[in-house]
Amino acid sequence: MKKLRIKTVSRLHFGLIDLNGSLGRIDGGIGLALNYPNTILEATPETKDIIIETESQEDDIREIIEKVIKNLNIDVGVKIKVRELIPPHVGLGSKTQLSLAIASLISRLYIDNILTPEKLAKITKRGGTSGIGINIFYQGGFILDGGHSFGESKDKEAILPSSASNAPPALPLLRYEVPPDWYFVITIPNAGKHVNGINEVNIFKKYCPISEEEVGKFARLVLMKILPSIMLKDINSFGEGLTKLQKIGFKKHEVDLQPALIKDIMKFYLDNGAYGSGISSFGSVTYGLVQGSGNAKRLKKKTEDFINKHEGGTVFITNPNNSGSTIYEFS
């Protein structure tokens, strides 16, 4: 009996570029894959039943399985055993990685094939705003996507998050490998605000469209600061760019929706040697960028001491993944 295991990446989403749409395109984004945390699942065939072994998110997992089986038009069951899950609703891309992992496992079990990114996105209904999660699932690295066509009868007719969009995957424009010694110290504060589902939709409706001026500032930083920094492996310039993004466009609203502690953590990172800091997606994940594992460990310890004085939280170290998720048979 075939038994499969998959280990996904997680991601930092640095920001959506254009939530104005006046050029006939919408969204666009930048982000990168992380080696940790991961979603690790095991799958074995079942004749009819859906069996799930997990300590959390069982309803979400069952819903994804049923959706995948229906879309693949296969009359089967499956057993999914959860080994690890990316923390949900904190900005690490957990739902996309979970959905893609389950779809990949089932397709490999029953049709002996890994589906294309386009097919996976259609089945799982992910990637309707950001293309980062889908692209890093396959290949890791730093991704820039070009969003979606926008307007009547286009990919998108309204400015909505991925959770409320049926648009096809965002157009990938480029991928760069990220130096593995660029480390991120990640804080998930207990006092952070979790944004998902209907809350996301309401936030998009309230703050969009973003002005052309703000979109222009954001796009300029991406094109003239962040992308060259990746190519030149200039961690100082890259970090400066990420820090500046926090005060521009839709990202500014994402930051402002979090409690004041999030800005305090970002400032703490910078005051203690980080090249840059910010939040991923809506947060509450807050990151500080440093070079080398030694510097990362020192900043982690300082951050733990800091966060424990402010209601506590989780602090960990991670670094870029340049290869994507792995799936393999095991006995």
Backbone as numpy.savetxt, mean C-alpha at the origin, in Angstrom:
# Nx Ny Nz CAx CAy CAz Cx Cy Cz
-1.40 -34.36 -3.10 -2.24 -33.16 -3.10 -1.36 -31.91 -3.10
-1.64 -31.01 -4.03 -0.86 -29.78 -4.12 -1.14 -28.87 -2.93
-0.06 -28.37 -2.33 -0.16 -27.40 -1.24 0.69 -26.19 -1.62
0.11 -25.01 -1.52 0.79 -23.79 -1.93 0.92 -22.83 -0.76
2.02 -22.09 -0.77 2.23 -21.03 0.22 2.59 -19.74 -0.52
2.06 -18.64 -0.06 2.40 -17.34 -0.65 2.82 -16.37 0.44
3.81 -15.56 0.13 4.29 -14.51 1.03 4.27 -13.21 0.25
3.45 -12.27 0.68 3.33 -11.00 -0.02 4.26 -9.95 0.57
4.38 -8.86 -0.16 5.03 -7.66 0.35 3.97 -6.79 1.03
4.38 -5.72 1.66 3.49 -4.64 2.05 3.98 -3.39 1.33
3.39 -2.23 1.63 3.82 -1.05 0.88 3.64 0.23 1.66
4.45 1.22 1.26 4.21 2.60 1.66 3.66 3.33 0.45
2.53 3.99 0.63 1.96 4.82 -0.44 2.24 6.27 -0.10
3.06 6.92 -0.93 3.53 8.26 -0.61 2.56 9.36 -1.01
1.62 9.06 -1.90 0.64 10.08 -2.23 0.01 9.92 -3.59
-1.22 10.43 -3.71 -1.92 10.52 -4.99 -1.59 11.87 -5.61
-1.26 11.85 -6.89 -0.70 13.04 -7.53 -1.77 14.03 -7.98
-2.79 13.55 -8.69 -3.75 14.46 -9.33 -5.17 14.04 -9.00
-5.77 14.70 -8.02 -7.18 14.50 -7.73 -7.96 15.74 -8.15
-7.57 16.28 -9.30 -8.28 17.39 -9.93 -9.01 16.91 -11.19
-8.29 16.30 -12.10 -8.92 15.66 -13.25 -9.12 16.53 -14.47
-8.71 17.81 -14.42 -9.00 18.71 -15.53 -8.22 18.38 -16.80
-7.18 17.58 -16.70 -6.42 17.16 -17.88 -6.98 15.90 -18.52
-8.06 15.37 -17.93 -8.65 14.16 -18.48 -8.08 12.89 -17.89
-7.23 13.03 -16.87 -6.76 11.87 -16.11 -6.87 12.19 -14.62
-6.98 11.12 -13.83 -7.17 11.28 -12.39 -6.29 10.28 -11.65
-6.03 10.57 -10.41 -5.24 9.72 -9.52 -3.75 9.85 -9.82
-3.08 8.78 -10.19 -1.63 8.78 -10.29 -1.03 8.71 -8.90
0.03 7.96 -8.73 0.59 7.83 -7.39 2.00 7.29 -7.38
2.64 7.40 -6.22 3.98 6.85 -6.02 4.00 6.07 -4.71
4.80 5.01 -4.71 4.94 4.21 -3.50 5.97 3.13 -3.72
6.29 2.40 -2.67 7.28 1.33 -2.80 6.93 0.14 -1.93
7.51 -1.01 -2.32 7.27 -2.26 -1.62 8.19 -2.40 -0.42
7.68 -3.06 0.62 8.44 -3.32 1.84 8.63 -4.82 2.05
9.77 -5.18 2.62 10.03 -6.58 2.95 9.22 -7.08 4.14
8.74 -6.17 4.96 7.97 -6.53 6.16 7.08 -5.36 6.51
5.86 -5.61 7.01 5.23 -6.88 7.33 4.70 -7.60 6.09
4.26 -8.85 6.29 3.82 -9.70 5.19 2.48 -10.34 5.50
1.78 -10.71 4.43 0.68 -11.66 4.54 1.20 -13.00 4.03
1.11 -14.03 4.86 1.57 -15.37 4.50 0.39 -16.32 4.63
0.01 -16.94 3.52 -1.13 -17.85 3.48 -0.71 -19.19 2.90
-1.41 -20.24 3.33 -1.25 -21.57 2.74 -2.59 -22.04 2.21
-2.58 -22.73 1.08 -3.82 -23.17 0.44 -3.72 -24.62 0.02
-4.80 -25.36 0.25 -4.93 -26.73 -0.23 -6.32 -26.91 -0.83
-6.46 -27.82 -1.80 -7.76 -28.01 -2.46 -8.79 -28.64 -1.52
-10.04 -28.29 -1.72 -11.18 -28.92 -1.08 -12.24 -29.15 -2.15
-13.02 -30.21 -2.00 -14.02 -30.54 -3.03 -15.10 -29.47 -3.12
-15.68 -29.10 -1.98 -16.77 -28.13 -1.99 -16.62 -27.04 -0.93
-16.11 -27.43 0.23 -16.14 -26.53 1.39 -15.08 -25.44 1.31
-15.39 -24.32 1.92 -14.41 -23.25 2.16 -14.03 -23.32 3.64
-12.78 -23.64 3.89 -12.28 -23.78 5.26 -11.22 -22.71 5.50
-11.37 -21.98 6.58 -10.45 -20.88 6.88 -9.91 -21.07 8.29
-8.60 -21.11 8.40 -7.95 -21.16 9.70 -7.26 -19.83 9.94
-7.85 -19.02 10.80 -7.30 -17.69 11.06 -7.76 -17.20 12.42
-7.01 -16.28 12.98 -7.38 -15.66 14.25 -8.05 -14.31 14.04
-8.10 -13.82 12.80 -8.72 -12.53 12.53 -9.10 -12.43 11.06
-9.96 -11.47 10.75 -10.36 -11.12 9.39 -11.03 -12.28 8.64
-11.68 -13.19 9.35 -12.28 -14.35 8.68 -13.36 -13.93 7.68
-14.19 -12.96 8.03 -15.25 -12.53 7.11 -14.67 -11.95 5.83
-13.63 -11.14 5.95 -12.98 -10.57 4.76 -12.40 -11.67 3.88
-11.74 -12.63 4.51 -11.10 -13.71 3.75 -12.15 -14.55 3.02
-13.25 -14.86 3.70 -14.31 -15.65 3.07 -14.93 -14.90 1.89
-15.15 -13.62 2.07 -15.73 -12.81 1.00 -14.82 -12.81 -0.23
-13.52 -12.67 -0.01 -12.57 -12.68 -1.13 -12.57 -14.04 -1.82
-12.54 -15.12 -1.05 -12.53 -16.47 -1.63 -13.77 -16.68 -2.50
-14.93 -16.33 -1.97 -16.18 -16.53 -2.72 -16.19 -15.71 -4.00
-15.67 -14.50 -3.92 -15.60 -13.64 -5.10 -14.69 -14.24 -6.17
-13.54 -14.75 -5.75 -12.57 -15.32 -6.69 -13.14 -16.57 -7.35
-13.71 -17.47 -6.56 -14.28 -18.71 -7.11 -15.38 -18.40 -8.11
-16.22 -17.42 -7.78 -17.29 -17.04 -8.70 -16.74 -16.47 -9.99
-15.76 -15.59 -9.90 -15.21 -14.94 -11.09 -14.41 -15.89 -11.96
-13.77 -16.89 -11.36 -13.03 -17.88 -12.14 -13.95 -18.97 -12.69
-15.21 -18.95 -12.24 -16.22 -19.91 -12.71 -15.77 -21.35 -12.47
-15.32 -21.61 -11.24 -14.90 -22.96 -10.87 -15.73 -23.43 -9.69
-16.22 -24.66 -9.76 -17.10 -25.22 -8.74 -16.28 -26.05 -7.77
-15.59 -25.37 -6.87 -14.66 -26.05 -5.96 -14.70 -25.36 -4.59
-14.00 -25.97 -3.65 -13.75 -25.34 -2.36 -12.26 -25.12 -2.19
-11.87 -24.63 -1.03 -10.45 -24.42 -0.76 -10.26 -24.28 0.75
-9.10 -24.67 1.21 -8.72 -24.44 2.60 -7.60 -23.41 2.63
-7.82 -22.34 3.36 -6.82 -21.28 3.52 -6.39 -21.23 4.98
-5.10 -21.37 5.19 -4.54 -21.24 6.54 -3.70 -19.98 6.60
-4.00 -19.12 7.55 -3.30 -17.85 7.69 -2.12 -18.02 8.64
-0.94 -17.68 8.15 0.26 -17.67 8.99 0.55 -16.27 9.53
0.45 -15.27 8.67 0.66 -13.88 9.08 -0.26 -12.99 8.25
-0.63 -11.86 8.82 -1.42 -10.86 8.11 -0.82 -9.48 8.32
-0.77 -8.69 7.26 -0.39 -7.29 7.38 -1.44 -6.57 8.23
-1.05 -5.74 9.18 -2.04 -5.01 9.97 -3.00 -4.23 9.07
-4.32 -4.36 9.30 -5.30 -3.72 8.42 -5.56 -2.26 8.76
-5.95 -1.50 7.74 -6.47 -0.14 7.89 -5.51 0.83 8.55
-4.20 0.66 8.29 -3.22 1.59 8.85 -2.33 2.21 7.78
-2.54 1.82 6.49 -1.76 2.43 5.42 -0.69 1.55 4.82
-0.75 0.24 5.07 0.27 -0.68 4.55 -0.22 -1.51 3.37
-1.45 -1.25 2.91 -1.96 -1.95 1.72 -2.41 -3.36 1.99
-2.93 -3.63 3.19 -3.26 -5.00 3.60 -4.34 -5.64 2.74
-5.42 -4.91 2.44 -6.56 -5.51 1.72 -6.17 -5.91 0.30
-5.39 -5.08 -0.37 -4.96 -5.41 -1.72 -4.08 -6.65 -1.72
-3.11 -6.72 -0.81 -2.22 -7.87 -0.77 -2.96 -9.15 -0.39
-3.90 -9.06 0.54 -4.70 -10.22 0.92 -5.53 -10.71 -0.26
-6.17 -9.78 -0.96 -7.01 -10.15 -2.10 -6.19 -10.79 -3.21
-5.07 -10.19 -3.55 -4.23 -10.72 -4.62 -3.62 -12.06 -4.24
-3.28 -12.22 -2.97 -2.71 -13.49 -2.50 -3.71 -14.63 -2.64
-4.94 -14.40 -2.19 -5.96 -15.44 -2.27 -6.28 -15.78 -3.72
-6.42 -14.76 -4.56 -6.71 -15.01 -5.98 -5.59 -15.78 -6.65
-4.35 -15.45 -6.31 -3.20 -16.15 -6.91 -3.16 -17.61 -6.47
-3.41 -17.86 -5.20 -3.40 -19.23 -4.70 -4.47 -20.09 -5.37
-5.68 -19.57 -5.43 -6.78 -20.35 -6.01 -6.56 -20.60 -7.49
-6.08 -19.59 -8.20 -5.83 -19.78 -9.64 -4.73 -20.80 -9.88
-3.70 -20.79 -9.05 -2.61 -21.77 -9.20 -3.08 -23.18 -8.84
-3.95 -23.28 -7.85 -4.45 -24.59 -7.44 -5.30 -25.24 -8.52
-6.15 -24.44 -9.17 -7.19 -25.04 -10.00 -7.06 -24.80 -11.49
-6.35 -23.76 -11.89 -6.14 -23.58 -13.34 -4.66 -23.52 -13.67
-3.84 -23.82 -12.65 -2.39 -23.97 -12.81 -1.77 -22.78 -13.52
-2.14 -21.61 -13.05 -1.65 -20.41 -13.72 -1.72 -19.22 -12.78
-0.71 -18.35 -12.86 -0.79 -17.06 -12.17 -1.45 -16.07 -13.12
-2.50 -15.43 -12.65 -3.25 -14.52 -13.51 -2.46 -13.24 -13.77
-2.79 -12.58 -14.87 -2.17 -11.30 -15.18 -2.61 -10.26 -14.15
-1.84 -9.18 -14.02 -2.26 -8.12 -13.09 -3.66 -7.59 -13.42
-3.95 -7.46 -14.71 -5.25 -6.94 -15.12 -6.38 -7.86 -14.68
-6.18 -9.18 -14.88 -7.20 -10.15 -14.51 -7.37 -10.21 -12.99
-6.25 -10.21 -12.28 -6.32 -10.23 -10.81 -7.06 -9.01 -10.28
-6.76 -7.85 -10.84 -7.40 -6.62 -10.39 -8.90 -6.66 -10.65
-9.28 -7.20 -11.80 -10.70 -7.28 -12.15 -11.44 -8.21 -11.20
-10.83 -9.35 -10.90 -11.46 -10.33 -10.01 -11.60 -9.78 -8.60
-10.56 -9.14 -8.11 -10.53 -8.69 -6.71 -11.05 -7.27 -6.52
-11.26 -6.56 -7.63 -11.72 -5.17 -7.59 -10.77 -4.28 -6.77
-9.48 -4.46 -7.01 -8.46 -3.62 -6.40 -7.78 -2.80 -7.50
-7.14 -1.71 -7.11 -6.41 -0.89 -8.07 -7.24 0.16 -8.77
-8.46 0.41 -8.26 -9.33 1.36 -8.91 -8.96 2.82 -8.69
-8.03 3.08 -7.80 -7.48 4.43 -7.62 -5.97 4.40 -7.74
-5.32 3.60 -6.91 -3.86 3.50 -6.94 -3.41 2.20 -7.59
-2.36 2.29 -8.40 -1.78 1.10 -9.02 -0.59 0.56 -8.27
-0.28 1.13 -7.12 0.94 0.73 -6.41 0.84 -0.71 -5.90
-0.24 -1.03 -5.19 -0.36 -2.33 -4.56 -0.30 -3.49 -5.53
-0.97 -3.36 -6.67 -0.97 -4.44 -7.66 0.41 -4.61 -8.28
1.05 -3.52 -8.62 2.35 -3.62 -9.28 3.45 -4.13 -8.35
3.44 -3.70 -7.11 4.49 -4.18 -6.20 4.25 -5.63 -5.80
3.01 -6.09 -5.87 2.73 -7.51 -5.60 3.52 -8.39 -6.55
3.63 -7.97 -7.80 4.32 -8.77 -8.81 5.83 -8.56 -8.82
6.28 -7.32 -8.61 7.69 -7.05 -8.89 8.40 -6.19 -7.86
7.72 -5.75 -6.82 8.38 -4.94 -5.81 8.87 -3.62 -6.38
9.79 -2.97 -5.65 10.41 -1.74 -6.12 9.59 -0.50 -5.85
10.04 0.60 -6.44 9.37 1.90 -6.38 8.54 2.05 -7.65
7.28 2.42 -7.51 6.37 2.49 -8.65 5.80 3.90 -8.78
5.75 4.39 -10.02 4.97 5.57 -10.38 3.88 5.11 -11.32
2.62 5.42 -10.99 1.55 5.08 -11.94 0.88 6.35 -12.45
0.29 6.21 -13.64 -0.30 7.35 -14.33 -1.79 7.48 -14.18
-2.37 6.78 -13.21 -3.77 6.95 -12.91 -4.71 6.41 -13.97
-5.85 7.08 -14.12 -6.93 6.62 -14.98 -7.45 7.76 -15.86
-8.01 7.38 -17.01 -8.73 8.38 -17.80 -9.96 8.82 -17.01
-10.36 10.09 -17.21 -11.38 10.68 -16.33 -12.37 11.48 -17.15
-13.65 11.25 -16.88 -14.71 11.96 -17.56 -15.81 11.00 -17.98
-16.79 11.51 -18.70 -17.92 10.69 -19.13 -17.46 9.52 -19.98
-17.89 8.32 -19.61 -17.57 7.06 -20.32 -16.09 6.72 -20.28
-15.34 7.30 -19.35 -13.92 6.98 -19.19 -13.73 5.95 -18.07
-12.45 5.66 -17.74 -12.19 4.71 -16.66 -12.92 5.10 -15.38
-12.89 6.40 -15.07 -13.57 6.90 -13.88 -14.37 8.14 -14.23
-15.56 8.22 -13.66 -16.39 9.40 -13.85 -16.52 10.22 -12.58
-16.00 9.69 -11.48 -16.03 10.40 -10.19 -14.71 10.15 -9.47
-14.37 11.06 -8.57 -13.14 10.95 -7.80 -13.44 10.12 -6.55
-12.99 8.86 -6.58 -13.31 7.92 -5.52 -12.09 7.08 -5.14
-12.04 6.56 -3.90 -10.96 5.66 -3.51 -11.12 4.29 -4.16
-10.08 3.47 -4.07 -10.11 2.13 -4.68 -11.27 1.30 -4.16
-11.60 1.46 -2.87 -12.65 0.64 -2.26 -14.02 0.90 -2.86
-14.19 2.04 -3.55 -15.48 2.39 -4.12 -15.42 2.54 -5.64
-14.35 2.06 -6.25 -14.16 2.24 -7.69 -14.07 0.90 -8.40
-14.71 0.82 -9.57 -14.61 -0.37 -10.42 -13.69 -0.14 -11.61
-12.86 0.89 -11.54 -11.96 1.21 -12.65 -10.91 0.12 -12.81
-10.36 -0.02 -14.01 -9.27 -0.98 -14.22 -8.02 -0.52 -13.47
-6.99 -1.37 -13.40 -5.77 -0.98 -12.69 -5.16 0.29 -13.26
-4.61 1.12 -12.38 -3.94 2.33 -12.83 -2.76 1.99 -13.75
-2.49 2.89 -14.67 -1.46 2.69 -15.69 -0.07 2.79 -15.07
0.73 1.71 -15.06 2.09 1.81 -14.53 3.00 2.55 -15.51
3.74 3.54 -15.03 4.62 4.33 -15.89 6.08 3.93 -15.75
6.53 3.71 -14.53 7.93 3.31 -14.35 8.11 2.59 -13.03
9.20 1.84 -12.99 9.59 1.11 -11.79 11.09 1.27 -11.59
11.49 1.61 -10.38 12.91 1.68 -10.03 13.18 0.74 -8.86
14.36 0.14 -8.85 14.80 -0.58 -7.67 15.26 0.43 -6.62
15.03 0.10 -5.37 15.35 0.99 -4.26 16.53 0.40 -3.48
17.53 1.21 -3.13 18.66 0.68 -2.37 18.19 -0.07 -1.12
18.65 -1.30 -0.93 18.18 -2.09 0.22 18.63 -1.55 1.57
19.62 -0.65 1.58 20.05 -0.08 2.87 19.31 1.21 3.20
18.25 1.54 2.45 17.35 2.62 2.83 16.29 2.01 3.75
16.42 2.24 5.02 15.52 1.63 6.00 14.42 2.60 6.42
13.29 2.02 6.76 12.17 2.80 7.28 11.86 2.34 8.70
11.83 3.28 9.63 11.33 3.02 10.97 9.85 3.37 10.96
9.02 2.37 11.23 7.57 2.51 11.11 6.93 2.56 12.49
6.07 3.53 12.71 5.28 3.60 13.93 3.80 3.48 13.60
3.11 2.59 14.33 1.65 2.52 14.27 1.15 2.91 15.66
0.83 4.18 15.88 0.46 4.63 17.23 -0.93 4.16 17.62
-1.09 3.81 18.88 -2.42 3.40 19.36 -3.43 4.53 19.22
-2.95 5.76 19.27 -3.85 6.91 19.20 -4.16 7.32 17.76
-3.63 6.60 16.78 -3.86 6.96 15.39 -5.29 6.72 14.95
-5.69 7.41 13.90 -7.04 7.29 13.35 -7.02 6.33 12.16
-7.95 5.36 12.16 -8.06 4.41 11.06 -9.11 4.90 10.07
-8.74 4.99 8.81 -9.65 5.47 7.77 -9.84 4.38 6.74
-11.10 3.97 6.50 -11.38 2.96 5.49 -12.85 3.02 5.11
-13.19 2.30 4.04 -14.58 2.14 3.64 -15.29 3.45 3.38
-16.48 3.60 4.00 -17.32 4.77 3.76 -16.63 6.04 4.21
-15.78 5.97 5.23 -15.03 7.15 5.66 -14.16 7.69 4.53
-13.48 6.77 3.81 -12.66 7.17 2.68 -13.49 7.89 1.63
-14.63 7.31 1.30 -15.50 7.90 0.27 -15.90 9.31 0.67
-16.31 9.50 1.90 -16.75 10.82 2.37 -15.61 11.83 2.35
-14.40 11.38 2.67 -13.24 12.28 2.65 -12.95 12.73 1.22
-12.99 11.80 0.27 -12.77 12.16 -1.13 -13.82 13.17 -1.58
-15.07 12.94 -1.20 -16.14 13.85 -1.62 -15.96 15.24 -1.01
-15.47 15.29 0.22 -15.33 16.57 0.92 -14.19 17.41 0.37
-13.05 16.79 0.07 -11.84 17.55 -0.23 -11.49 17.61 -1.72
-12.15 16.84 -2.53 -11.83 16.84 -3.96 -12.90 17.57 -4.75
-12.54 18.18 -5.88 -11.21 18.13 -6.51 -10.18 19.03 -5.81
-8.94 18.59 -5.86 -7.81 19.38 -5.39 -7.49 20.44 -6.44
-7.07 21.61 -6.01 -6.80 22.70 -6.96 -5.66 22.34 -7.90
-5.70 22.90 -9.11 -4.63 22.68 -10.08 -3.28 23.16 -9.53
-3.30 24.24 -8.76 -2.05 24.76 -8.19 -1.40 23.74 -7.26
-2.20 23.12 -6.39 -1.66 22.13 -5.46 -1.20 20.88 -6.19
-1.97 20.45 -7.17 -1.57 19.29 -7.98 -0.25 19.58 -8.67
-0.10 20.79 -9.19 1.14 21.16 -9.86 2.34 21.11 -8.93
2.17 21.59 -7.70 3.27 21.54 -6.72 3.66 20.10 -6.41
2.66 19.26 -6.25 2.91 17.86 -5.92 3.63 17.17 -7.08
3.11 17.38 -8.29 3.70 16.73 -9.46 5.13 17.21 -9.70
5.40 18.48 -9.44 6.76 19.01 -9.61 7.72 18.33 -8.64
7.29 18.15 -7.40 8.15 17.47 -6.43 8.44 16.04 -6.85
7.43 15.36 -7.38 7.62 13.98 -7.83 8.61 13.94 -8.99
8.37 14.79 -10.01 9.17 14.74 -11.23 10.59 15.27 -11.04
10.75 16.35 -10.31 12.04 17.04 -10.25 12.83 16.78 -8.96
12.23 16.07 -8.03 12.92 15.80 -6.76 12.98 14.31 -6.45
11.82 13.68 -6.36 11.77 12.31 -5.86 12.28 11.31 -6.89
11.83 11.41 -8.14 12.27 10.44 -9.15 13.78 10.53 -9.41
14.35 11.72 -9.61 15.82 11.77 -9.77 16.56 11.23 -8.56
16.02 11.46 -7.37 16.69 10.98 -6.15 16.77 9.46 -6.12
15.72 8.80 -6.58 15.74 7.33 -6.64 16.79 6.87 -7.64
16.80 7.48 -8.82 17.75 7.07 -9.86 19.19 7.29 -9.41
19.43 8.40 -8.71 20.79 8.75 -8.29 21.15 8.15 -6.92
20.20 7.44 -6.33 20.41 6.85 -4.99 20.81 7.91 -3.96
20.15 9.06 -4.06 20.41 10.20 -3.18 19.37 10.20 -2.06
19.70 9.57 -0.95 18.73 9.40 0.13 18.36 10.73 0.77
19.28 11.68 0.82 18.99 12.98 1.42 17.93 13.72 0.62
18.10 13.78 -0.69 17.13 14.46 -1.55 15.78 13.73 -1.55
15.83 12.40 -1.57 14.61 11.60 -1.54 13.82 11.88 -0.26
14.51 11.89 0.86 13.85 12.17 2.13 13.27 13.57 2.19
14.02 14.55 1.68 13.50 15.92 1.64 12.21 15.98 0.84
12.19 15.28 -0.28 10.99 15.27 -1.12 9.79 14.68 -0.41
10.00 13.56 0.25 8.90 12.93 0.98 8.36 13.84 2.08
9.26 14.52 2.79 8.84 15.42 3.86 8.00 16.57 3.31
8.42 17.13 2.19 7.70 18.25 1.59 6.30 17.83 1.11
6.15 16.58 0.65 4.85 16.12 0.16 3.77 16.20 1.22
4.14 16.11 2.49 3.15 16.04 3.58 2.34 17.33 3.71
2.79 18.41 3.08 2.12 19.70 3.23 1.45 20.16 1.94
1.28 19.22 0.99 0.78 19.60 -0.33 -0.38 18.70 -0.75
-1.36 19.29 -1.44 -2.40 18.53 -2.11 -3.23 17.65 -1.20
-3.67 16.52 -1.73 -4.50 15.61 -0.96 -3.74 15.03 0.23
-2.44 14.87 0.10 -1.64 14.34 1.21 -1.75 15.23 2.44
-1.82 16.54 2.24 -1.97 17.45 3.38 -3.25 17.15 4.14
-4.33 16.88 3.41 -5.59 16.54 4.07 -5.47 15.22 4.83
-4.78 14.25 4.23 -4.59 12.96 4.91 -3.86 13.15 6.23
-2.83 13.99 6.20 -2.07 14.25 7.43 -2.93 14.99 8.45
-3.66 16.00 8.00 -4.46 16.82 8.92 -5.61 16.04 9.56
-6.06 14.97 8.91 -7.14 14.17 9.47 -6.67 13.30 10.64
-5.37 13.11 10.76 -4.82 12.34 11.87 -4.67 13.24 13.11
-4.62 12.65 14.30 -4.40 13.46 15.51 -3.04 14.13 15.48
-2.87 15.13 16.33 -1.63 15.92 16.35 -0.41 15.05 16.62
-0.60 13.93 17.30 0.52 13.04 17.61 1.26 12.59 16.35
0.54 12.41 15.26 1.17 11.95 14.01 2.21 12.96 13.53
1.86 14.25 13.56 2.83 15.28 13.19 3.99 15.32 14.18
3.69 15.05 15.44 4.76 15.02 16.45 5.75 13.89 16.16
5.24 12.74 15.74 6.12 11.61 15.41 6.96 11.95 14.19
6.34 12.55 13.18 7.08 12.94 11.98 8.22 13.89 12.34
7.92 14.87 13.18 8.95 15.82 13.61 10.02 15.12 14.45
9.61 14.20 15.30 10.55 13.46 16.13 11.56 12.70 15.26
11.06 12.06 14.22 11.96 11.36 13.30 13.02 12.32 12.75
12.57 13.46 12.24 13.50 14.42 11.63 14.49 14.97 12.65
14.01 15.23 13.86 14.88 15.76 14.92 15.92 14.74 15.38
15.68 13.47 15.05 16.58 12.41 15.51 17.28 11.69 14.36
17.51 12.44 13.27 18.39 11.95 12.24 17.77 11.38 10.98
16.44 11.32 10.90 15.82 10.78 9.69 15.99 11.75 8.52
16.18 11.20 7.33 16.29 12.03 6.12 14.94 12.56 5.68
13.88 11.85 6.03 12.54 12.28 5.66 11.52 11.55 6.50
10.30 12.08 6.54 9.24 11.42 7.30 7.89 11.77 6.69
6.90 10.93 7.01 5.57 11.16 6.49 4.63 10.06 6.93
3.41 10.08 6.36 2.47 8.99 6.60 2.22 8.27 5.29
1.86 7.00 5.40 1.52 6.19 4.24 0.02 6.20 4.04
-0.42 6.55 2.84 -1.84 6.63 2.54 -2.51 7.55 3.56
-3.63 7.11 4.16 -4.31 7.90 5.18 -3.67 7.76 6.56
-2.67 6.91 6.70 -2.11 6.60 8.00 -2.93 5.49 8.66
-2.66 5.20 9.89 -1.84 5.95 10.84 -0.35 5.61 10.80
0.04 4.71 9.87 1.46 4.39 9.73 2.25 5.67 9.47
3.27 5.89 10.30 4.15 7.04 10.17 5.57 6.51 10.00
6.29 7.02 9.01 7.61 6.46 8.68 8.71 7.51 8.81
9.89 7.02 9.17 11.10 7.82 9.14 12.14 7.09 8.31
12.81 7.80 7.42 13.78 7.21 6.49 15.21 7.41 6.98
15.95 6.31 7.10 17.36 6.39 7.51 18.18 5.46 6.61
19.50 5.56 6.73 20.38 4.70 5.94 21.11 3.72 6.87
21.00 2.44 6.57 21.71 1.42 7.33 20.92 0.87 8.50
21.12 -0.41 8.78 20.37 -1.07 9.85 20.75 -0.53 11.23
22.01 -0.13 11.41 22.42 0.41 12.70 21.68 1.68 13.05
21.59 2.60 12.10 20.84 3.84 12.33 19.36 3.55 12.55
18.84 2.56 11.82 17.43 2.19 11.98 17.16 1.67 13.39
18.04 0.83 13.90 17.86 0.28 15.25 17.92 1.37 16.31
18.83 2.33 16.12 18.94 3.42 17.10 17.70 4.30 17.09
17.20 4.61 15.89 16.00 5.44 15.81 14.78 4.68 16.33
14.72 3.40 16.08 13.61 2.58 16.60 13.56 2.66 18.12
14.70 2.50 18.77 14.73 2.55 20.24 14.26 3.91 20.75
14.75 4.98 20.15 14.33 6.31 20.57 12.83 6.51 20.35
12.34 5.99 19.22 10.92 6.16 18.90 10.05 5.37 19.87
10.48 4.19 20.25 9.73 3.41 21.24 9.62 4.17 22.55
10.72 4.77 22.98 10.69 5.55 24.22 9.72 6.73 24.09
9.72 7.35 22.92 8.84 8.50 22.67 7.38 8.08 22.65
7.06 7.04 21.89 5.66 6.66 21.71 5.07 6.10 23.00
5.90 5.50 23.84 5.41 4.96 25.11 4.98 6.06 26.07
5.41 7.28 25.81 4.96 8.43 26.60 3.69 9.04 26.03
3.23 8.50 24.90 2.07 9.07 24.20 1.10 7.96 23.79
0.62 7.22 24.77 -0.41 6.18 24.60 0.09 4.90 23.94
1.38 4.83 23.61 1.95 3.58 23.10 1.65 3.31 21.64
2.14 2.18 21.18 1.96 1.79 19.79 2.99 0.74 19.40
3.03 0.43 18.13 3.97 -0.55 17.59 5.03 0.16 16.77
6.29 -0.18 16.98 7.40 0.39 16.21 8.22 -0.77 15.66
8.52 -0.72 14.36 9.35 -1.77 13.77 10.20 -1.20 12.64
11.15 -2.00 12.20 12.08 -1.62 11.13 11.78 -2.46 9.90
11.86 -1.85 8.73 11.71 -2.58 7.49 12.54 -1.89 6.41
12.67 -2.55 5.26 13.42 -1.95 4.15 12.78 -2.34 2.83
13.20 -1.75 1.71 12.53 -1.98 0.44 12.65 -3.42 -0.06
11.60 -3.86 -0.74 11.59 -5.15 -1.44 11.62 -4.87 -2.93
12.54 -5.49 -3.65 12.69 -5.26 -5.08 12.33 -6.47 -5.93
11.61 -7.43 -5.36 11.30 -8.65 -6.11 9.83 -9.04 -6.12
9.04 -8.52 -5.20 7.62 -8.84 -5.17 7.31 -10.06 -4.33
6.08 -10.53 -4.44 5.61 -11.66 -3.66 6.17 -12.97 -4.18
6.18 -13.99 -3.32 6.65 -15.32 -3.71 5.56 -16.34 -3.45
5.40 -17.28 -4.39 4.43 -18.36 -4.25 5.13 -19.66 -4.64
4.92 -20.70 -3.84 5.64 -21.94 -4.09 4.89 -23.11 -3.45
5.17 -24.31 -3.97 4.62 -25.53 -3.40 5.44 -25.94 -2.18
4.77 -26.57 -1.22 5.47 -27.10 -0.06 4.80 -28.41 0.35
5.49 -29.19 1.14 4.94 -30.48 1.55 4.58 -30.46 3.04
